[in-house]
CSV table of C-alpha atoms and ligand atoms in Angstrom, one decimal:
chain,number,residue,atom,x,y,z
A,76,UNK,CA,81.9,-165.2,50.6
A,77,UNK,CA,84.0,-166.0,47.6
A,78,UNK,CA,84.5,-163.1,45.2
A,79,UNK,CA,83.7,-163.7,41.5
A,80,UNK,CA,85.7,-161.9,38.8
A,81,UNK,CA,84.1,-159.7,36.3
A,82,UNK,CA,86.0,-158.1,33.4
A,83,UNK,CA,84.5,-155.6,30.9
A,84,UNK,CA,85.2,-155.4,27.2
A,85,UNK,CA,84.7,-151.6,26.9
A,86,UNK,CA,86.2,-149.0,29.1
A,87,UNK,CA,86.9,-145.2,29.2
A,88,UNK,CA,89.1,-145.0,32.2
A,89,UNK,CA,91.5,-146.7,34.5
A,90,UNK,CA,91.1,-145.9,38.2
A,91,UNK,CA,89.2,-142.8,37.2
A,92,UNK,CA,91.7,-141.4,34.7
A,93,UNK,CA,90.8,-141.4,31.0
A,94,UNK,CA,92.7,-143.9,28.9
A,95,UNK,CA,93.1,-141.4,26.1
A,96,UNK,CA,94.4,-138.8,28.5
A,97,UNK,CA,96.9,-141.3,30.0
A,98,UNK,CA,98.2,-142.1,26.5
A,99,UNK,CA,98.4,-138.4,25.7
A,100,UNK,CA,100.2,-137.4,28.9
A,101,UNK,CA,102.7,-140.1,29.2
A,102,UNK,CA,104.2,-140.4,25.7
A,103,UNK,CA,101.7,-142.6,24.0
A,104,UNK,CA,101.5,-146.3,24.0
A,105,UNK,CA,102.3,-149.0,25.0
A,106,UNK,CA,101.9,-147.9,28.6
A,107,UNK,CA,101.6,-149.8,31.8
A,108,UNK,CA,99.1,-148.3,34.2
A,109,UNK,CA,98.8,-149.5,37.8
A,110,UNK,CA,96.0,-148.9,40.2
A,111,UNK,CA,97.5,-148.5,43.6
A,112,UNK,CA,94.1,-149.2,45.3
A,113,UNK,CA,94.1,-152.8,44.0
A,114,UNK,CA,97.6,-153.5,45.4
A,115,UNK,CA,96.6,-152.0,48.8
A,116,UNK,CA,93.5,-154.1,48.9
A,117,UNK,CA,95.2,-157.3,48.1
A,118,UNK,CA,97.9,-156.7,50.8
A,119,UNK,CA,95.1,-156.0,53.3
A,120,UNK,CA,93.4,-159.3,52.5
A,121,UNK,CA,96.6,-161.2,53.0
A,122,UNK,CA,97.4,-159.8,56.4
A,123,UNK,CA,95.3,-162.2,58.4
A,124,UNK,CA,97.0,-165.2,56.7
A,125,UNK,CA,100.4,-164.6,58.2
A,126,UNK,CA,103.5,-162.6,57.6
A,127,UNK,CA,103.3,-161.5,54.0
A,128,UNK,CA,106.4,-161.4,51.8
A,129,UNK,CA,106.1,-159.9,48.3
A,130,UNK,CA,107.8,-161.9,45.6
A,131,UNK,CA,109.0,-158.9,43.8
A,132,UNK,CA,110.0,-160.8,40.7
A,133,UNK,CA,106.3,-160.5,39.6
A,134,UNK,CA,106.6,-156.7,39.4
A,135,UNK,CA,109.9,-155.2,40.6
A,136,UNK,CA,109.4,-151.4,39.9
A,137,UNK,CA,110.7,-149.7,43.0
A,138,UNK,CA,107.7,-147.5,43.3
A,139,UNK,CA,105.5,-150.6,43.5
A,140,UNK,CA,107.9,-152.2,46.0
A,141,UNK,CA,107.7,-149.1,48.1
A,142,UNK,CA,103.9,-149.1,48.0
A,143,UNK,CA,103.9,-152.7,49.1
A,144,UNK,CA,106.4,-151.9,51.8
A,145,UNK,CA,104.0,-149.2,53.2
A,146,UNK,CA,101.4,-152.0,53.6
A,147,UNK,CA,103.7,-153.7,56.1
A,148,UNK,CA,104.8,-156.4,53.7
A,149,UNK,CA,108.3,-158.0,53.6
A,150,UNK,CA,110.1,-158.8,50.4
A,151,UNK,CA,111.6,-161.7,48.6
A,152,UNK,CA,114.5,-161.3,46.1
A,153,UNK,CA,115.7,-163.9,43.7
A,154,UNK,CA,118.8,-162.2,42.4
A,155,UNK,CA,121.4,-159.6,43.3
A,156,UNK,CA,119.5,-157.0,41.3
A,157,UNK,CA,116.4,-157.7,43.3
A,158,UNK,CA,118.2,-157.5,46.6
A,159,UNK,CA,119.5,-154.0,45.4
A,160,UNK,CA,116.0,-153.0,44.4
A,161,UNK,CA,114.7,-154.0,47.9
A,162,UNK,CA,117.4,-152.0,49.5
A,163,UNK,CA,116.7,-149.0,47.2
A,164,UNK,CA,113.0,-149.2,48.2
A,165,UNK,CA,114.1,-148.8,51.9
A,166,UNK,CA,114.0,-152.3,53.2
A,167,UNK,CA,116.5,-153.3,55.9
A,168,UNK,CA,118.5,-156.5,55.1
A,169,UNK,CA,116.6,-158.4,57.8
A,170,UNK,CA,113.4,-157.7,56.0
A,171,UNK,CA,114.7,-159.2,52.7
A,172,UNK,CA,114.9,-162.9,51.8
A,173,UNK,CA,117.1,-164.1,49.1
A,174,UNK,CA,115.6,-167.3,47.5
A,175,UNK,CA,117.6,-169.1,44.8
A,176,UNK,CA,119.0,-172.4,43.8
A,177,UNK,CA,122.5,-171.0,43.3
A,178,UNK,CA,124.6,-168.1,44.4
A,179,UNK,CA,126.1,-166.3,41.5
A,180,UNK,CA,129.1,-164.0,42.2
A,181,UNK,CA,127.0,-160.9,42.6
A,182,UNK,CA,124.5,-162.4,44.9
A,183,UNK,CA,127.0,-164.0,47.3
A,184,UNK,CA,129.0,-160.8,47.4
A,185,UNK,CA,125.8,-158.9,48.4
A,186,UNK,CA,124.5,-161.3,51.1
A,187,UNK,CA,127.9,-161.3,52.9
A,188,UNK,CA,128.4,-157.5,52.2
A,189,UNK,CA,125.9,-154.7,51.7
A,190,UNK,CA,122.9,-156.9,52.4
A,191,UNK,CA,124.5,-158.8,55.3
A,192,UNK,CA,121.7,-159.9,57.6
A,193,UNK,CA,119.2,-160.8,54.9
A,194,UNK,CA,117.5,-164.2,55.1
A,195,UNK,CA,119.3,-166.6,52.9
A,196,UNK,CA,116.9,-169.2,51.7
A,197,UNK,CA,119.0,-171.9,50.0
A,198,UNK,CA,117.6,-174.1,47.2
A,199,UNK,CA,120.7,-176.3,47.0
A,200,UNK,CA,123.2,-177.8,49.5
A,201,UNK,CA,126.0,-176.3,47.4
A,202,UNK,CA,124.8,-172.9,48.5
A,203,UNK,CA,125.3,-173.8,52.2
A,204,UNK,CA,128.8,-175.0,51.4
A,205,UNK,CA,129.7,-171.9,49.4
A,206,UNK,CA,128.3,-169.6,52.1
A,207,UNK,CA,130.1,-171.4,54.8
A,208,UNK,CA,133.4,-171.3,52.9
A,209,UNK,CA,133.0,-167.7,52.1
A,210,UNK,CA,132.2,-166.6,55.6
A,211,UNK,CA,134.6,-168.8,57.4
A,212,UNK,CA,134.6,-168.1,61.1
A,213,UNK,CA,131.9,-165.5,60.8
A,214,UNK,CA,129.5,-168.1,59.6
A,215,UNK,CA,129.1,-169.2,63.2
A,216,UNK,CA,125.6,-168.4,64.6
A,217,UNK,CA,124.2,-167.5,61.1
A,218,UNK,CA,120.6,-168.6,60.6
A,219,UNK,CA,119.5,-169.8,57.2
A,220,UNK,CA,116.4,-171.3,55.7
A,221,UNK,CA,115.9,-174.1,53.2
A,222,UNK,CA,113.7,-174.3,50.2
A,223,UNK,CA,112.5,-177.8,50.0
A,224,UNK,CA,111.4,-179.9,47.0
A,225,UNK,CA,109.0,-182.3,48.7
A,226,UNK,CA,109.1,-184.7,45.8
A,227,UNK,CA,106.0,-183.5,44.0
A,228,UNK,CA,104.8,-180.4,42.4
A,229,UNK,CA,101.5,-179.0,41.1
A,230,UNK,CA,100.0,-178.0,37.8
A,231,UNK,CA,100.2,-179.3,34.3
A,232,UNK,CA,102.6,-176.7,32.7
A,233,UNK,CA,106.1,-178.0,32.5
A,234,UNK,CA,107.3,-174.4,32.6
A,235,UNK,CA,105.6,-173.4,35.9
A,236,UNK,CA,105.8,-176.6,37.9
A,237,UNK,CA,107.9,-175.9,41.0
A,238,UNK,CA,108.4,-179.3,42.6
A,239,UNK,CA,108.9,-183.0,41.8
A,240,UNK,CA,111.9,-184.9,40.4
A,241,UNK,CA,111.9,-183.0,37.1
A,242,UNK,CA,112.0,-179.6,38.9
A,243,UNK,CA,115.3,-177.9,39.4
A,244,UNK,CA,114.0,-176.1,42.5
A,245,UNK,CA,114.8,-176.7,46.1
A,246,UNK,CA,116.7,-179.2,48.1
A,247,UNK,CA,115.3,-182.7,47.5
A,248,UNK,CA,113.5,-183.8,50.6
A,249,UNK,CA,115.7,-186.9,51.0
A,250,UNK,CA,118.8,-184.8,51.2
A,251,UNK,CA,118.0,-182.6,54.1
A,252,UNK,CA,120.3,-184.6,56.4
A,253,UNK,CA,123.1,-183.3,54.3
A,254,UNK,CA,121.8,-179.8,54.6
A,255,UNK,CA,121.8,-180.1,58.4
A,256,UNK,CA,125.3,-181.6,58.4
A,257,UNK,CA,126.7,-178.9,56.2
A,258,UNK,CA,125.1,-176.1,58.2
A,259,UNK,CA,126.5,-177.6,61.4
A,260,UNK,CA,130.0,-177.9,59.8
A,261,UNK,CA,130.1,-174.2,59.5
A,262,UNK,CA,128.3,-173.3,62.7
A,263,UNK,CA,125.1,-172.2,61.0
A,264,UNK,CA,121.6,-173.2,62.0
A,265,UNK,CA,118.6,-174.0,59.7
A,266,UNK,CA,115.7,-172.1,61.3
A,267,UNK,CA,113.3,-172.0,58.5
A,268,UNK,CA,111.5,-174.3,56.0
A,269,UNK,CA,110.1,-173.1,52.7
A,270,UNK,CA,108.1,-174.9,50.1
A,271,UNK,CA,106.9,-173.0,47.0
A,272,UNK,CA,104.6,-175.5,45.3
A,273,UNK,CA,101.7,-173.3,44.4
A,274,UNK,CA,98.6,-175.5,45.0
A,275,UNK,CA,96.4,-172.5,44.2
A,276,UNK,CA,92.8,-173.2,45.0
A,277,UNK,CA,93.3,-177.0,44.9
A,278,UNK,CA,92.7,-177.5,48.6
A,279,UNK,CA,93.1,-181.3,48.4
A,280,UNK,CA,96.5,-180.8,47.0
A,281,UNK,CA,97.3,-178.1,49.5
A,282,UNK,CA,96.5,-180.5,52.4
A,283,UNK,CA,99.1,-182.8,50.9
A,284,UNK,CA,101.6,-180.0,50.9
A,285,UNK,CA,100.8,-179.1,54.5
A,286,UNK,CA,101.4,-182.8,55.4
A,287,UNK,CA,104.7,-182.8,53.6
A,288,UNK,CA,105.7,-179.6,55.4
A,289,UNK,CA,104.9,-181.1,58.8
A,290,UNK,CA,106.9,-184.2,58.1
A,291,UNK,CA,109.9,-182.3,56.7
A,292,UNK,CA,109.9,-179.8,59.6
A,293,UNK,CA,109.9,-182.6,62.1
A,294,UNK,CA,112.9,-184.1,60.3
A,295,UNK,CA,114.7,-180.8,60.3
A,296,UNK,CA,114.1,-180.4,64.1
A,297,UNK,CA,112.7,-178.1,66.7
A,298,UNK,CA,115.1,-175.2,65.9
A,299,UNK,CA,112.7,-174.4,63.1
A,300,UNK,CA,111.1,-171.0,63.8
A,301,UNK,CA,109.6,-170.1,60.4
A,302,UNK,CA,107.7,-171.9,57.8
A,303,UNK,CA,106.9,-170.4,54.4
A,304,UNK,CA,104.4,-171.8,51.9
A,305,UNK,CA,105.9,-169.7,49.1
A,306,UNK,CA,103.7,-168.1,46.6
A,307,UNK,CA,101.4,-169.3,43.9
A,308,UNK,CA,98.1,-167.9,45.1
A,309,UNK,CA,96.0,-167.7,42.0
A,310,UNK,CA,93.8,-164.9,40.7
A,311,UNK,CA,91.1,-165.3,38.1
A,312,UNK,CA,92.1,-164.2,34.6
A,313,UNK,CA,88.7,-164.8,33.1
A,314,UNK,CA,85.3,-163.4,34.0
A,315,UNK,CA,83.1,-165.7,36.1
A,316,UNK,CA,86.0,-167.4,37.9
A,317,UNK,CA,86.2,-167.5,41.7
A,318,UNK,CA,88.9,-165.8,43.7
A,319,UNK,CA,90.8,-168.1,46.1
A,320,UNK,CA,89.2,-168.6,49.5
A,321,UNK,CA,91.9,-167.1,51.6
A,322,UNK,CA,90.3,-168.1,54.9
A,323,UNK,CA,90.2,-171.7,54.0
A,324,UNK,CA,93.8,-171.5,52.7
A,325,UNK,CA,94.9,-169.9,56.0
A,326,UNK,CA,93.0,-172.4,58.1
A,327,UNK,CA,94.7,-175.3,56.6
A,328,UNK,CA,98.1,-173.8,57.2
A,329,UNK,CA,97.2,-172.7,60.7
A,330,UNK,CA,96.4,-176.3,61.6
A,331,UNK,CA,99.9,-177.4,60.5
A,332,UNK,CA,101.5,-174.6,62.3
A,333,UNK,CA,99.7,-175.3,65.6
A,334,UNK,CA,100.5,-179.0,65.4
A,335,UNK,CA,104.2,-178.1,65.1
A,336,UNK,CA,104.1,-175.5,67.8
A,337,UNK,CA,102.6,-178.0,70.2
A,338,UNK,CA,105.3,-180.6,69.4
A,339,UNK,CA,108.1,-178.1,69.6
A,340,UNK,CA,106.8,-176.1,72.5
A,341,UNK,CA,107.5,-172.7,70.9
A,342,UNK,CA,105.8,-170.4,68.5
A,343,UNK,CA,106.3,-170.7,64.7
A,344,UNK,CA,106.0,-167.8,62.3
A,345,UNK,CA,104.0,-168.6,59.2
A,346,UNK,CA,104.9,-166.7,56.0
A,347,UNK,CA,103.1,-166.5,52.6
A,348,UNK,CA,105.1,-165.2,49.6
A,349,UNK,CA,102.8,-164.1,46.8
A,350,UNK,CA,103.8,-162.2,43.7
A,351,UNK,CA,100.9,-162.5,41.4
A,352,UNK,CA,98.1,-162.2,44.0
A,353,UNK,CA,99.4,-158.8,45.1
A,354,UNK,CA,100.0,-157.1,41.7
A,355,UNK,CA,98.3,-159.0,38.9
A,356,UNK,CA,95.0,-157.2,38.8
A,357,UNK,CA,96.5,-153.7,39.5
A,358,UNK,CA,97.9,-153.3,36.0
A,359,UNK,CA,96.6,-152.5,32.6
A,360,UNK,CA,98.8,-152.6,29.5
A,361,UNK,CA,97.4,-149.9,27.2
A,362,UNK,CA,98.2,-150.4,23.6
A,363,UNK,CA,96.9,-148.7,20.5
A,364,UNK,CA,95.3,-150.4,17.5
A,365,UNK,CA,97.6,-149.4,14.6
A,366,UNK,CA,96.2,-151.7,11.8
A,367,UNK,CA,93.2,-153.8,11.2
A,368,UNK,CA,93.7,-156.6,8.7
A,369,UNK,CA,91.6,-159.4,7.3
A,370,UNK,CA,93.5,-162.5,6.3
A,371,UNK,CA,90.9,-164.5,4.5
A,372,UNK,CA,88.1,-164.9,7.1
A,373,UNK,CA,90.2,-163.9,10.0
A,374,UNK,CA,90.1,-160.4,11.4
A,375,UNK,CA,93.4,-159.1,13.1
A,376,UNK,CA,93.7,-156.2,15.4
A,377,UNK,CA,97.4,-155.3,15.3
A,378,UNK,CA,98.6,-153.2,18.3
A,379,UNK,CA,101.8,-151.5,19.3
A,380,UNK,CA,102.5,-153.7,22.3
A,381,UNK,CA,104.0,-157.2,21.7
A,382,UNK,CA,105.4,-160.0,23.7
A,383,UNK,CA,108.3,-157.8,24.5
A,384,UNK,CA,105.8,-156.0,26.8
A,385,UNK,CA,103.6,-158.9,27.9
A,386,UNK,CA,105.2,-162.3,27.4
A,387,UNK,CA,102.7,-164.6,29.2
A,388,UNK,CA,100.4,-165.4,26.3
A,389,UNK,CA,103.4,-166.3,24.1
A,390,UNK,CA,105.3,-168.2,26.8
A,391,UNK,CA,102.4,-170.1,28.5
A,392,UNK,CA,99.4,-169.5,26.3
A,393,UNK,CA,98.0,-167.4,29.2
A,394,UNK,CA,94.7,-165.7,28.8
A,395,UNK,CA,94.5,-162.0,29.6
A,396,UNK,CA,91.2,-160.1,29.6
A,397,UNK,CA,91.1,-157.5,26.8
A,398,UNK,CA,89.0,-154.3,26.6
A,399,UNK,CA,88.7,-151.5,24.1
A,400,UNK,CA,88.9,-147.9,25.0
A,401,UNK,CA,87.6,-145.7,22.2
A,402,UNK,CA,89.8,-142.9,21.0
A,403,UNK,CA,87.7,-139.7,21.2
A,404,UNK,CA,89.6,-138.5,18.1
A,405,UNK,CA,87.8,-141.2,16.1
A,406,UNK,CA,84.5,-139.5,16.8
A,407,UNK,CA,81.4,-141.3,18.2
A,408,UNK,CA,80.4,-144.8,17.1
A,409,UNK,CA,76.9,-145.3,15.7
A,410,UNK,CA,76.2,-148.7,17.2
A,411,UNK,CA,78.3,-150.9,19.5
A,412,UNK,CA,79.0,-154.1,17.6
A,413,UNK,CA,81.1,-157.1,18.4
A,414,UNK,CA,83.5,-159.0,16.3
A,415,UNK,CA,85.8,-162.1,16.6
A,416,UNK,CA,89.4,-160.8,16.3
A,417,UNK,CA,92.9,-162.1,16.7
A,418,UNK,CA,95.1,-159.6,18.6
A,419,UNK,CA,98.7,-159.4,17.5
A,420,UNK,CA,101.6,-157.2,18.2
A,421,UNK,CA,104.3,-155.4,16.1
A,422,UNK,CA,107.2,-157.9,16.4
A,423,UNK,CA,108.8,-159.7,13.6
A,424,UNK,CA,107.8,-163.1,15.1
A,425,UNK,CA,104.7,-165.1,14.3
A,426,UNK,CA,104.3,-166.0,18.0
A,427,UNK,CA,103.6,-162.4,18.7
A,428,UNK,CA,99.9,-162.9,19.3
A,429,UNK,CA,98.0,-162.1,22.6
A,430,UNK,CA,95.1,-164.4,21.8
A,431,UNK,CA,96.7,-167.8,21.8
A,432,UNK,CA,96.3,-170.9,23.9
A,433,UNK,CA,99.0,-173.2,25.3
A,434,UNK,CA,100.9,-174.8,22.5
A,435,UNK,CA,100.8,-171.6,20.4
A,436,UNK,CA,97.3,-172.1,18.8
A,437,UNK,CA,96.0,-168.8,17.6
A,438,UNK,CA,92.5,-168.0,18.8
A,439,UNK,CA,89.9,-165.4,18.2
A,440,UNK,CA,88.4,-163.2,20.9
A,441,UNK,CA,84.9,-161.7,21.0
A,442,UNK,CA,85.7,-158.0,21.2
A,443,UNK,CA,83.9,-154.7,20.5
A,444,UNK,CA,84.3,-153.5,16.9
A,445,UNK,CA,87.1,-151.0,16.9
A,446,UNK,CA,88.9,-148.6,14.6
A,447,UNK,CA,92.5,-147.8,14.0
A,448,UNK,CA,93.6,-145.4,16.7
A,449,UNK,CA,91.4,-146.9,19.4
A,450,UNK,CA,93.1,-148.2,22.5
A,451,UNK,CA,93.3,-151.9,23.3
A,452,UNK,CA,93.8,-152.7,27.0
A,453,UNK,CA,95.4,-155.9,28.1
A,454,UNK,CA,94.2,-156.4,31.6
A,455,UNK,CA,95.5,-158.2,34.7
A,456,UNK,CA,99.0,-157.5,33.4
A,457,UNK,CA,100.6,-156.6,36.7
A,458,UNK,CA,102.3,-159.9,37.4
A,459,UNK,CA,105.1,-161.0,35.1
A,460,UNK,CA,104.1,-158.2,32.7
A,461,UNK,CA,106.6,-155.3,32.8
A,462,UNK,CA,108.8,-157.7,34.8
A,463,UNK,CA,109.3,-160.0,31.8
A,464,UNK,CA,109.7,-157.2,29.3
A,465,UNK,CA,112.6,-157.5,26.9
A,466,UNK,CA,114.4,-155.4,24.2
A,467,UNK,CA,113.9,-158.0,21.5
A,468,UNK,CA,113.5,-156.4,18.1
A,469,UNK,CA,115.1,-153.3,19.8
A,470,UNK,CA,111.7,-152.4,21.3
A,471,UNK,CA,112.0,-149.8,24.0
A,472,UNK,CA,110.8,-150.8,27.4
A,473,UNK,CA,107.4,-149.1,28.0
A,474,UNK,CA,106.8,-146.4,30.6
A,475,UNK,CA,104.9,-147.2,33.8
A,476,UNK,CA,102.4,-145.0,35.5
A,477,UNK,CA,100.9,-145.5,39.0
A,478,UNK,CA,97.5,-144.0,39.9
A,479,UNK,CA,96.8,-143.4,43.5
A,480,UNK,CA,93.8,-141.5,44.9
A,481,UNK,CA,92.9,-140.4,41.3
A,482,UNK,CA,96.4,-138.9,40.7
A,483,UNK,CA,98.6,-140.5,38.0
A,484,UNK,CA,102.3,-140.4,38.5
A,485,UNK,CA,105.1,-141.6,36.1
A,486,UNK,CA,107.1,-144.4,37.9
A,487,UNK,CA,109.3,-145.4,34.9
A,488,UNK,CA,110.2,-143.4,31.9
A,489,UNK,CA,110.0,-144.8,28.4
A,490,UNK,CA,113.4,-146.3,27.6
A,491,UNK,CA,115.5,-144.1,25.3
A,492,UNK,CA,117.6,-145.2,22.4
A,493,UNK,CA,120.7,-144.0,24.3
A,494,UNK,CA,119.7,-146.2,27.2
A,495,UNK,CA,119.0,-149.1,24.9
A,496,UNK,CA,122.6,-149.1,23.4
A,497,UNK,CA,124.4,-147.7,26.5
A,498,UNK,CA,126.6,-150.7,27.1
A,499,UNK,CA,127.4,-151.4,23.5
A,500,UNK,CA,130.9,-150.7,22.3
A,501,UNK,CA,131.4,-149.8,18.7
B,198,PLP,C1,107.9,-166.9,41.8
B,198,PLP,C2,108.0,-167.1,43.2
B,198,PLP,C3,107.0,-166.7,44.1
B,198,PLP,C4,105.8,-166.0,43.6
B,198,PLP,O1,104.9,-166.8,42.8
B,198,PLP,P1,103.5,-166.2,42.4
B,198,PLP,O2,102.9,-167.3,41.6
B,198,PLP,O3,103.7,-165.0,41.7
B,198,PLP,O4,102.8,-166.0,43.7
B,198,PLP,C5,107.2,-166.9,45.4
B,198,PLP,N1,108.3,-167.5,45.9
B,198,PLP,C6,109.2,-168.0,45.1
B,198,PLP,C7,110.4,-168.6,45.7
B,198,PLP,C8,109.1,-167.8,43.7
B,198,PLP,O5,110.1,-168.2,42.9
């Protein structure tokens, strides 16, 4: 049965711990609060699909990576920093994949050094050349995988499309002969094919991706041992939306895998590489309402979190469920009423609005009537939330707390002023 999402607009607690208490105990707001149970649940649901690899870029806190690791999940890294995070979380290099369209100096140093043995998933033929040149004789016998751009992508957002002739990602499907030749030149073998297109719940489109994968893998040859469908598994951000039918998703890919296994006469490992699906729902960004303004007919809730803490609404016009947690210090409310409010942040930037649609159009949200001092919780903030935080306006990175079995634990301290300016020379 397909699960339906349901988000509430009033809450007292997160994973059994009072919101007011969390704010009081962890240095106030804004505060990221993660519910470990959600992460564990999503990992368990993915297990029957194939080998699961966490795209840590969605949420790279090492405590979160460790939790995911405990669920038997492998990890993907897209930068030197992410490779180092994976190592710090206790992953062995063989359990880490480095996926990128280029090698920067730090990354190539790591994959031939401290992280030697990690899976290098190349998104350009230049990467094969550079790796071969760097390793020289010791490139012989090395197995690499290729991220392929099959010539088409998915989705309408220019910023999130991951395939097609306007995408910078992956090796263009018509240039794989060159990939094979370059690998051969250095004695390396391409043993894996990767396509991160993100069809989501669009199963018709997914069938097209499976078809493209089959064709491409046949062209690459029977030395292919692993195929990866990348990430892009969607989760519902609004109430009433359906969760993805993972069984159907897995069945489509299983068909592709078994066809190729028959043709090649050996088994093929299937990998899925989600970021969002594993962590999105686990996290709540707790902010506090610091001012309530009326600009003509428009009511504004101004909170102490901004796009420096959660950038998705500003970047993509993404919708996040919002709930209000009353501050007990405000005393009881006589009647629960609702209002239409715009929710904005503290930044000196007009785009700092959480209730906006794609293109930057400010919208109103039906929310419980609230008072200054009440908490406003931006929900489903675990994917590309804390991960995309910035220090713009010299805002301090917010602390992160993980709740497991009813116990809250600080997993990142609030950034200090000393840390903020640590690398500045004056
Ligand atoms: C971003 C990314 C993912 C994860 O995408 P989600 O939409 O968060 O699942 C997986 N693989 C690669 C290569 C990525 O760049």
